[in-house]
Tab-separated table of C-alpha atoms in Angstrom:
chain	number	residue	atom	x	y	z
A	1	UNK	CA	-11.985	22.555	-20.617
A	2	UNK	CA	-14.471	24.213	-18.674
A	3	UNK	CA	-13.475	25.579	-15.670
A	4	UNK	CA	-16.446	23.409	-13.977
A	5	UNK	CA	-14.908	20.041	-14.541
A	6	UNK	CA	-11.468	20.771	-12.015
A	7	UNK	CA	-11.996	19.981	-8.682
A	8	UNK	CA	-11.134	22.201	-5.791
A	9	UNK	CA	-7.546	21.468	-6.287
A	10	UNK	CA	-7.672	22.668	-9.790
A	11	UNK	CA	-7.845	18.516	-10.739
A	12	UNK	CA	-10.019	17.215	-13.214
A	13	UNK	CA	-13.198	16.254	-11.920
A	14	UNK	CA	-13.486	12.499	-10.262
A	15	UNK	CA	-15.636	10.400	-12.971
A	16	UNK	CA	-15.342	7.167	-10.955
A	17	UNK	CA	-15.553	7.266	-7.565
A	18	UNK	CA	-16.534	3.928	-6.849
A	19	UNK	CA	-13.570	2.616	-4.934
A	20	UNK	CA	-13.155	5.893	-2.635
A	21	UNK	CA	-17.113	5.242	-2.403
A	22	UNK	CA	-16.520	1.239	-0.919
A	23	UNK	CA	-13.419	2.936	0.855
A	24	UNK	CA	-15.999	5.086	2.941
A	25	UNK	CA	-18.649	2.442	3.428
A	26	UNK	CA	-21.275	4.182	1.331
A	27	UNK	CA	-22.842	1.853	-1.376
A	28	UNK	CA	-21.460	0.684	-4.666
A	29	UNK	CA	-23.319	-0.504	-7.800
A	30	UNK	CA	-20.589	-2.934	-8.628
A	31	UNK	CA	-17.473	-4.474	-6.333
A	32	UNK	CA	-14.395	-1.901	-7.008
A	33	UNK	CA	-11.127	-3.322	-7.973
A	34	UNK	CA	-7.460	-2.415	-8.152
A	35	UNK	CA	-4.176	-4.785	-7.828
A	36	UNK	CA	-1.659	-4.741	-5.307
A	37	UNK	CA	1.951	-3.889	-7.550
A	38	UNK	CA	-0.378	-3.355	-10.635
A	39	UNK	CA	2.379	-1.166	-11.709
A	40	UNK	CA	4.681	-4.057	-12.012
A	41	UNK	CA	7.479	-6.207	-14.041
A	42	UNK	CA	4.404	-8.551	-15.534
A	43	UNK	CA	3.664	-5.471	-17.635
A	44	UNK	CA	6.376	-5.531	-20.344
A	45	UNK	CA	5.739	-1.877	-21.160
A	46	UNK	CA	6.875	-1.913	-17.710
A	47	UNK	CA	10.018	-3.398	-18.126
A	48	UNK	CA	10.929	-1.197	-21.160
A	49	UNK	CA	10.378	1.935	-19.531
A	50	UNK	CA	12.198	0.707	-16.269
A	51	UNK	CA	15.080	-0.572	-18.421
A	52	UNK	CA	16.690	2.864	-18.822
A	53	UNK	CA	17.669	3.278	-15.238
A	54	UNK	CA	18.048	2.169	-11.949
A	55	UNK	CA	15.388	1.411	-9.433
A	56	UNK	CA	15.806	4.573	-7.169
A	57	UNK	CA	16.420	6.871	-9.999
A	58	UNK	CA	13.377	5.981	-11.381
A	59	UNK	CA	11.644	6.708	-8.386
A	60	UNK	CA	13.173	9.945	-8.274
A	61	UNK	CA	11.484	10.670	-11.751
A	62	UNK	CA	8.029	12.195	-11.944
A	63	UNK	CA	7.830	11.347	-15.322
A	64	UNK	CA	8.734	7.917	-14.921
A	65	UNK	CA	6.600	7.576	-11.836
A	66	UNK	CA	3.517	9.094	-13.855
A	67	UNK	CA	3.866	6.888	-16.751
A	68	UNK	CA	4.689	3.585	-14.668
A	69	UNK	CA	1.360	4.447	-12.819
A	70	UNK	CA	-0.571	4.836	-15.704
A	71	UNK	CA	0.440	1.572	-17.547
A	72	UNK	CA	-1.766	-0.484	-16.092
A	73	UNK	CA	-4.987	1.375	-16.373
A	74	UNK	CA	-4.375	1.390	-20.211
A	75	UNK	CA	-4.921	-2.160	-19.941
A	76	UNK	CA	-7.268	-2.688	-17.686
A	77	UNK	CA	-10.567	-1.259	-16.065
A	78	UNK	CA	-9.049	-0.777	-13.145
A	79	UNK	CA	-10.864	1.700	-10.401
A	80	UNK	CA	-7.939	2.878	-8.879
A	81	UNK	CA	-4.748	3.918	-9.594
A	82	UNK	CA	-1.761	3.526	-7.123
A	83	UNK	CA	1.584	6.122	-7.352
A	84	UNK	CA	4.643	4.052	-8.421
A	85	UNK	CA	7.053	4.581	-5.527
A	86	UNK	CA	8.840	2.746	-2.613
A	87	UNK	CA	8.305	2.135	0.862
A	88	UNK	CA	12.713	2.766	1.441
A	89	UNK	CA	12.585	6.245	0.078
A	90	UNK	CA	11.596	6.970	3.753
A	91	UNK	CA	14.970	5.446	5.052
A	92	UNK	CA	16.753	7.192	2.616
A	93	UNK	CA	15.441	10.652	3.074
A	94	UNK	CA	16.447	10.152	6.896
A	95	UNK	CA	20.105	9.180	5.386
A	96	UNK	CA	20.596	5.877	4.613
A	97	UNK	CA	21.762	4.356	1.355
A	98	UNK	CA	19.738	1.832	-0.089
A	99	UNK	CA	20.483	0.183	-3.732
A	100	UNK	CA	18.002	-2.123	-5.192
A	101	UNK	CA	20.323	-5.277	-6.304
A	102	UNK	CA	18.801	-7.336	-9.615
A	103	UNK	CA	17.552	-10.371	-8.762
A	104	UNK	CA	18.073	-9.718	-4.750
A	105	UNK	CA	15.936	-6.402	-3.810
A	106	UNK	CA	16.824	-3.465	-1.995
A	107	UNK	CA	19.996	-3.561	0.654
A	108	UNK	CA	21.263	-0.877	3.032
A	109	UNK	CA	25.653	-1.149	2.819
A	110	UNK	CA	25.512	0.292	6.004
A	111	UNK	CA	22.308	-0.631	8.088
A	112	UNK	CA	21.552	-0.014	12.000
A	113	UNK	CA	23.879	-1.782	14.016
A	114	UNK	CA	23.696	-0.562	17.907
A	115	UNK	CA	21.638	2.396	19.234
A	116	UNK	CA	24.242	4.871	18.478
A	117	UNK	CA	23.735	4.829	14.708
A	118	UNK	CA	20.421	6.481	15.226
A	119	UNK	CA	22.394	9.599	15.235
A	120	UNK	CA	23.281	9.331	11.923
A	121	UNK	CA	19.956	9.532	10.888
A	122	UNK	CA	18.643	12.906	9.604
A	123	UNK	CA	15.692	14.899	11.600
A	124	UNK	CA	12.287	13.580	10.641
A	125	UNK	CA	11.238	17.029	10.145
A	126	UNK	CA	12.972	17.334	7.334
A	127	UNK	CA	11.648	13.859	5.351
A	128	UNK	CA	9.096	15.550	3.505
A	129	UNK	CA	11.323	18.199	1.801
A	130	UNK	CA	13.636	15.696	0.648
A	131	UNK	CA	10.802	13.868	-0.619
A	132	UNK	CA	9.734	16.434	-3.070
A	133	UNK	CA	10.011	14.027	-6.071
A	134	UNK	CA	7.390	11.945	-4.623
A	135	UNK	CA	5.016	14.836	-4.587
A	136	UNK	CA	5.838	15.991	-8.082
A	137	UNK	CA	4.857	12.569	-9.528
A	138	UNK	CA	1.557	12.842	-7.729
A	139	UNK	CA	0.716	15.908	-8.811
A	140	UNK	CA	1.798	14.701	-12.400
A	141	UNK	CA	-0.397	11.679	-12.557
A	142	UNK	CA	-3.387	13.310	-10.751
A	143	UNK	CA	-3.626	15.714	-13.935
A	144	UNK	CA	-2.876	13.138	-16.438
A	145	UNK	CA	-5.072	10.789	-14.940
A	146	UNK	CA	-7.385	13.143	-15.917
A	147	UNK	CA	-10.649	12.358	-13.295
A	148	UNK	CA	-10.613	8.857	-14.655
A	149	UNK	CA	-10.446	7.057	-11.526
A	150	UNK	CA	-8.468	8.133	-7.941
A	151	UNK	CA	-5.066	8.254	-7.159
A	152	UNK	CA	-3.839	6.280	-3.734
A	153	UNK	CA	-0.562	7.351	-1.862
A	154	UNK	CA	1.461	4.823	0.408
A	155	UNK	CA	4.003	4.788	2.681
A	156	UNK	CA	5.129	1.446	4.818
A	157	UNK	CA	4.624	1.204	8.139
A	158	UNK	CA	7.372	1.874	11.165
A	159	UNK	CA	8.141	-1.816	11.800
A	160	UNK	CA	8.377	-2.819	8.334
A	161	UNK	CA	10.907	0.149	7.891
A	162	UNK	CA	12.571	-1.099	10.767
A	163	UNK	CA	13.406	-4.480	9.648
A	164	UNK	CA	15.094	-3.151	6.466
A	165	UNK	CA	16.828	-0.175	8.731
A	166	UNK	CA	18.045	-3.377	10.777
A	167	UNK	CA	18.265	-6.753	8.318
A	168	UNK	CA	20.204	-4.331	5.686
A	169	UNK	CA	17.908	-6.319	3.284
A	170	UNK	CA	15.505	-8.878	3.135
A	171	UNK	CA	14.907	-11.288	5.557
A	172	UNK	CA	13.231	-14.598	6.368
A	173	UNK	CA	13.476	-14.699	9.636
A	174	UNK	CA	13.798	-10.974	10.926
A	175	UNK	CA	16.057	-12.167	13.447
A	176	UNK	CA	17.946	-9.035	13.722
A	177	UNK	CA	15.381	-6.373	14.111
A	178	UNK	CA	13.546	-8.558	16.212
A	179	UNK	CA	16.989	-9.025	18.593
A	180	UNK	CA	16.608	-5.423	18.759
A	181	UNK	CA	13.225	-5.626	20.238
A	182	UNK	CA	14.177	-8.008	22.976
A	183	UNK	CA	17.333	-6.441	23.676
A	184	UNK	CA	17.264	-2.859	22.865
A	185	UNK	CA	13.186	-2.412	23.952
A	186	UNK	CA	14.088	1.684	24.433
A	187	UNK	CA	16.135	1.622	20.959
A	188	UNK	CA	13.492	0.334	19.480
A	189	UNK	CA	10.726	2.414	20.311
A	190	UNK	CA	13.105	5.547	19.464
A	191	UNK	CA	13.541	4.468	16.224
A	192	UNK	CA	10.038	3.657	15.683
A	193	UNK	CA	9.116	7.273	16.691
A	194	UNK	CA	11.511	8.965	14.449
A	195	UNK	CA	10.018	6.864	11.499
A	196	UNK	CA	6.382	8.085	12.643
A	197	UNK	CA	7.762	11.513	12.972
A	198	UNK	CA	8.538	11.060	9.143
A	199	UNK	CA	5.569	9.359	8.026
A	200	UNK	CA	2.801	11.714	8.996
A	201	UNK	CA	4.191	14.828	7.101
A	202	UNK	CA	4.915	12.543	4.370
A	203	UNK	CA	1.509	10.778	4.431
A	204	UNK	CA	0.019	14.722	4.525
A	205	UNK	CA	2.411	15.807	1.922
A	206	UNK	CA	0.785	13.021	-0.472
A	207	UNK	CA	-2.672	14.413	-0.323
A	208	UNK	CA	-1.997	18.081	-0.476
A	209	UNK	CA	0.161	16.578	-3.818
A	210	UNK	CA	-3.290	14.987	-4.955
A	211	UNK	CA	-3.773	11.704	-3.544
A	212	UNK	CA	-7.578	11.074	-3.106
A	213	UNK	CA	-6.492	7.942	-0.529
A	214	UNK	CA	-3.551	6.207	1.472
A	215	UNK	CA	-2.312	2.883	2.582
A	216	UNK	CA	0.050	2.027	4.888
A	217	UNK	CA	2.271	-1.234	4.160
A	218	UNK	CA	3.121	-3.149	7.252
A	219	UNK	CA	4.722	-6.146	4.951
A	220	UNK	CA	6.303	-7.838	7.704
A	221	UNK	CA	3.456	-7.606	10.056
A	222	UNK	CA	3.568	-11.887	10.590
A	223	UNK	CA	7.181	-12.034	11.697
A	224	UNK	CA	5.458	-10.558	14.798
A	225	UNK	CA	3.500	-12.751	17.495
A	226	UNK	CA	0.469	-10.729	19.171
A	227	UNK	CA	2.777	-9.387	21.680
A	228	UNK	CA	5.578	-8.130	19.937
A	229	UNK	CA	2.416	-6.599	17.329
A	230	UNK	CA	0.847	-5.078	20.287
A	231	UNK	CA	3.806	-3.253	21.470
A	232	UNK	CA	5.686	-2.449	18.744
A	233	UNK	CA	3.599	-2.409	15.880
A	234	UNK	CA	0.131	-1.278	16.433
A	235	UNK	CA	0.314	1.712	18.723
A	236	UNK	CA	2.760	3.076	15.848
A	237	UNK	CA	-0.352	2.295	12.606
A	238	UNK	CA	-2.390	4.175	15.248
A	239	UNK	CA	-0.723	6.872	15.821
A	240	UNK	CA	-0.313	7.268	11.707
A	241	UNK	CA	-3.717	7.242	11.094
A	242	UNK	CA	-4.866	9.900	14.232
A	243	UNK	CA	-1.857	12.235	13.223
A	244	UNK	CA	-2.333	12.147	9.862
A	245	UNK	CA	-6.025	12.724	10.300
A	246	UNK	CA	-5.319	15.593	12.108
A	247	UNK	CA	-3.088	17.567	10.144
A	248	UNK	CA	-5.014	17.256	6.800
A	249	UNK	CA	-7.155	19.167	9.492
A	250	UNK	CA	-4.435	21.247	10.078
A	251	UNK	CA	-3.801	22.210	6.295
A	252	UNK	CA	-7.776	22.798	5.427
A	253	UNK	CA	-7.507	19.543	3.193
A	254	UNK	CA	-10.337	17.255	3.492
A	255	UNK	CA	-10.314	13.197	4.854
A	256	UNK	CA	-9.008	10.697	2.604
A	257	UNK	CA	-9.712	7.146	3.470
A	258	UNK	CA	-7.003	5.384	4.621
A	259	UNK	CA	-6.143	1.625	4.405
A	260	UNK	CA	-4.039	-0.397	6.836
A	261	UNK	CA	-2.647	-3.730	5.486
A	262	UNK	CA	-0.537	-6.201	7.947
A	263	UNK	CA	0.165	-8.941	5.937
A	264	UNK	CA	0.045	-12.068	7.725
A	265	UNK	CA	-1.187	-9.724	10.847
A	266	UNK	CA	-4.706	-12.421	11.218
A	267	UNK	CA	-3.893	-12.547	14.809
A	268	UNK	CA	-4.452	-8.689	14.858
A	269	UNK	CA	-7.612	-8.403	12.569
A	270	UNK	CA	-10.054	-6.484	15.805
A	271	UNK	CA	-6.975	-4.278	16.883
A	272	UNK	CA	-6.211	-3.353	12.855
A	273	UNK	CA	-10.263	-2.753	12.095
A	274	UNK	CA	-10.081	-0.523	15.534
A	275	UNK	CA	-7.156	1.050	14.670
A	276	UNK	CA	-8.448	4.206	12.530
A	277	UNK	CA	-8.177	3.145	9.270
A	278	UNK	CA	-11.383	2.971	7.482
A	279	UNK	CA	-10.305	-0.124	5.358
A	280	UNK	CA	-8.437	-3.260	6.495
A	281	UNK	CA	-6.091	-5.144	3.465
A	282	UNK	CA	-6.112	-8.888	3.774
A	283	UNK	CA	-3.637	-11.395	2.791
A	284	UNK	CA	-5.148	-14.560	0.725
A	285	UNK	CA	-4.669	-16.665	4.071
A	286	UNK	CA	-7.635	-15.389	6.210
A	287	UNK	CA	-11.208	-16.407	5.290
A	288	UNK	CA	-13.386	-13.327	4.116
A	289	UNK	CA	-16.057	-14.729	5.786
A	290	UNK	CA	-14.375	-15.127	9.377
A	291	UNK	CA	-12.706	-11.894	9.148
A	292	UNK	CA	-16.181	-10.193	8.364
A	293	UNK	CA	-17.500	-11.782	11.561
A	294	UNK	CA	-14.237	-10.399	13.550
A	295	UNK	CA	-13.894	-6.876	12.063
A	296	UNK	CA	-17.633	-5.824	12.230
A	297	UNK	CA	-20.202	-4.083	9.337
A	298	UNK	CA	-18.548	-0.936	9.654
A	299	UNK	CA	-15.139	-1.448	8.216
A	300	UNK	CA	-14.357	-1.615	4.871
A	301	UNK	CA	-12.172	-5.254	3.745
A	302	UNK	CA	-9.541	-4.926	1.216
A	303	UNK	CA	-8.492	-8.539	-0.801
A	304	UNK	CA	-7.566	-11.079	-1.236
A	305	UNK	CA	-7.181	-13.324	-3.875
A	306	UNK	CA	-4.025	-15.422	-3.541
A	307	UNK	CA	-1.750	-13.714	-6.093
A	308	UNK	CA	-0.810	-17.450	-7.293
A	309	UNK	CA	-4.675	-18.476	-8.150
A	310	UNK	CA	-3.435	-15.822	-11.243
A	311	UNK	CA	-1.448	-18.737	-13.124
A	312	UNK	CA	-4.938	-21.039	-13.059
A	313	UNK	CA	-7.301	-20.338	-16.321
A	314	UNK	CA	-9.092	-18.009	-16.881
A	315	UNK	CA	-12.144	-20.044	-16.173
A	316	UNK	CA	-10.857	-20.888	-12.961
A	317	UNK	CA	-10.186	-17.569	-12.091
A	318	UNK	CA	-13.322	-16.322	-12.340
A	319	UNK	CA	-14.904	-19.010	-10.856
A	320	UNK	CA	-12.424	-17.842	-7.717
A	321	UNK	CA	-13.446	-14.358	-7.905
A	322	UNK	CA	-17.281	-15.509	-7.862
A	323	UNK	CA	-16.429	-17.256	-4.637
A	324	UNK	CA	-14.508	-14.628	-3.082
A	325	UNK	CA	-17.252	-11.889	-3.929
A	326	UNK	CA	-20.102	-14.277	-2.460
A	327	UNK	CA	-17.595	-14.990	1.001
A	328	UNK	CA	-17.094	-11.155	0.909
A	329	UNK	CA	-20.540	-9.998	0.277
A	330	UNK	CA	-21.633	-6.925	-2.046
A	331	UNK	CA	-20.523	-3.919	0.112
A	332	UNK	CA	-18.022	-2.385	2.172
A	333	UNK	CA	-15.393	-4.319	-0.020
A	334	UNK	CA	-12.628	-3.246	-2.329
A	335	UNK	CA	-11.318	-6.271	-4.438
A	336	UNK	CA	-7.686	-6.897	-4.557
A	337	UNK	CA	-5.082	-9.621	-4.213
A	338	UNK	CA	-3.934	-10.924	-1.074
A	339	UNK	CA	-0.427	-9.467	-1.872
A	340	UNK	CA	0.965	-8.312	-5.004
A	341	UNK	CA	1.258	-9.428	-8.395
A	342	UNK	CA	4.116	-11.546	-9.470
A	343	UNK	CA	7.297	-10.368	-12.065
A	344	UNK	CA	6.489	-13.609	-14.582
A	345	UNK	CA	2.021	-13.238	-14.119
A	346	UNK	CA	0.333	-12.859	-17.536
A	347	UNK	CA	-1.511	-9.857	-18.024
A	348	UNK	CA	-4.322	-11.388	-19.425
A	349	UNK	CA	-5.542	-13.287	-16.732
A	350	UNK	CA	-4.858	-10.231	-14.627
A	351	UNK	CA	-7.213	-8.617	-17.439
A	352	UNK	CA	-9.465	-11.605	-16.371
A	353	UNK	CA	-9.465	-11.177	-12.590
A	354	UNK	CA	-10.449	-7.533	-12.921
A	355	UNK	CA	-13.307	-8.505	-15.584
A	356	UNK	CA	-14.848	-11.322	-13.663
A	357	UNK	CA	-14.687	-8.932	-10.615
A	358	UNK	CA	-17.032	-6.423	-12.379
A	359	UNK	CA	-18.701	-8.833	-13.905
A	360	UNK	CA	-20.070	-10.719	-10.867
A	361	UNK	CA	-20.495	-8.384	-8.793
A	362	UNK	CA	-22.748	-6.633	-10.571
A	363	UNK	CA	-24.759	-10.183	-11.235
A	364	UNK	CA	-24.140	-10.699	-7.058
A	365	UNK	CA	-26.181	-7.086	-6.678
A	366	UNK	CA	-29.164	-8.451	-8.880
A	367	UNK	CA	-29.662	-11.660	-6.973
């Protein structure tokens, strides 16, 4: 290689910028696409490589992680490429144990109780140093990815740590964490701090490791009304975004976009476009249209095909995806799913749903 195609970084040069391009508003030829979990069980090369070890252990892999991430864009022309991680490796590099149980998910033996087992959580200062792994894979994939499209980092977001911290687990109703926010108010907000604290070094970490973008996960955004959002959700995704900004500052690396997706958080749509993130995610149940008029021309809209509209035909689908590009409209949009893909989805009509995204868009752009 010459030593003109790295990047400042010593990465190979970027040959397809188009979804960092969307991310930052400037103009795209054709509608950029990536899928939410694209590194994911409905991949059976997925499954094979995953079936050597647990969950966590192969998170802890930067092999594993590389090659996970990397599946999917084999496949498919996919513009982006997302890190294979979790959003619990935060709780457990503050302490906790979590195990990922087949067929259940992940669940914490021993999870936050009363306001006296914050103690036994670790300094937040030191989250990023025990999340060297994460790093390593980055880096990994970054090299191996080879320029062909950008890498994006994640983390979730403080409440949606929270409710695992709290539930031990999943949890339809949220009933526990959300006891804590009526009863222990103060407990709460302490906790949500420390998982900031941890986040924004983490979030940092990830782009001096290589990521080219970020998005932060707040899964279990609609278990929250406005109020309970306003107070205990939102000033924390702010504070993300404005501290993380600042210390890529602070370490001479330059802005990545970042993306902010409440799912189920409609109620919140002006707040979340306000918030500092220069693309808002949306889940399959808000109207593209509506939440244009809400959020303004200068943000960036993320989504969000119903995950589920993947079992219709292929016809159908991209008779969906023609819709959902023409609701959208050619720029400032990133196409995606409303959530993420599902274990028992086909591949090829995930192979369709990126091609009829390309496809029409680029037809939408010559009308």
């Amino acid at each position: 290689m010459e030593a003109n195609e790295f990047g400042p970084q010593g990465f190979p040069e970027l040959k397809n910028d188009t979804f960092l391009r969307a991310a930052w508003g400037e103009e795209t030829d054709y509608t950029p696409v990536w899928c939410m979990r694209q590194a994911g069980r409905y991949l059976p090369e997925f499954r094979e490589t995953r079936a050597a070890q647990d969950f966590f252990s192969t998170c802890r892999s930067p092999e594993a992680c590389c090659e996970l991430t990397l599946q999917p864009l084999r496949r498919f022309p996919l513009d982006a490429a997302i890190i294979f991680s979790d959003i619990l490796v935060v709780p457990q590099a503050l302490g906790m144990d979590v195990t990922m149980v087949p067929g259940k998910g992940p669940s914490f033996p021993e999870p936050l109780r009363e306001e006296r087992d914050l103690e036994r959580l670790r300094d937040p200062a030191t989250v990023a140093s025990e999340l060297g792994y994460v790093f390593q894979a980055i880096t990994l994939t970054r090299q191996r990815l080879a320029g062909r499209v950008p890498l994006i980092g994640f983390a979730g977001a403080p409440w949606t740590l929270m409710t695992y911290m709290v539930e031990g687990g999943g949890s339809s109703t949220m009933a526990q964490a959300k006891r804590w926010l009526y009863q222990r108010p103060q407990a709460s907000h302490r906790l949500l701090h420390i998982l900031t604290d941890a986040l924004v070094p983490y979030l940092v970490g990830q782009v001096s490791a290589g990521a080219q973008a970020l998005q932060l996960f707040e899964s279990h955004a609609g278990h929250l009304g406005p109020q309970l959002f306003s107070k205990f959700a939102l000033p924390y995704i702010r504070d993300v975004a404005k501290r993380v900004k600042v210390g890529l500052q602070e370490a001479g690396l330059a802005p990545v976009p970042m993306i902010i997706f409440a799912k189920d958080g409609h109620f919140a749509l002006e707040e979340l476009a306000q918030a500092g993130y220069e693309v808002v995610g949306l889940d399959w149940t808000v109207a593209p249209e509506k939440a244009r008029e809400r959020v303004g021309k200068t943000v960036t809209l993320q989504g969000n095909l119903d995950p589920c509209a993947l079992y219709a035909s292929k016809e159908e689908i991209g008779q969906m995806v023609e819709q959902m590009l023409n609701d959208f409209g050619p720029q400032h949009y990133i196409a995606n799913l409303g959530h993420g893909l599902y274990p028992d989805m086909d591949p090829e009509h995930v192979g369709a749903f990126v091609d009829a995204v390309h496809k029409h868009s680029r037809l939408l752009r010559q009308n």
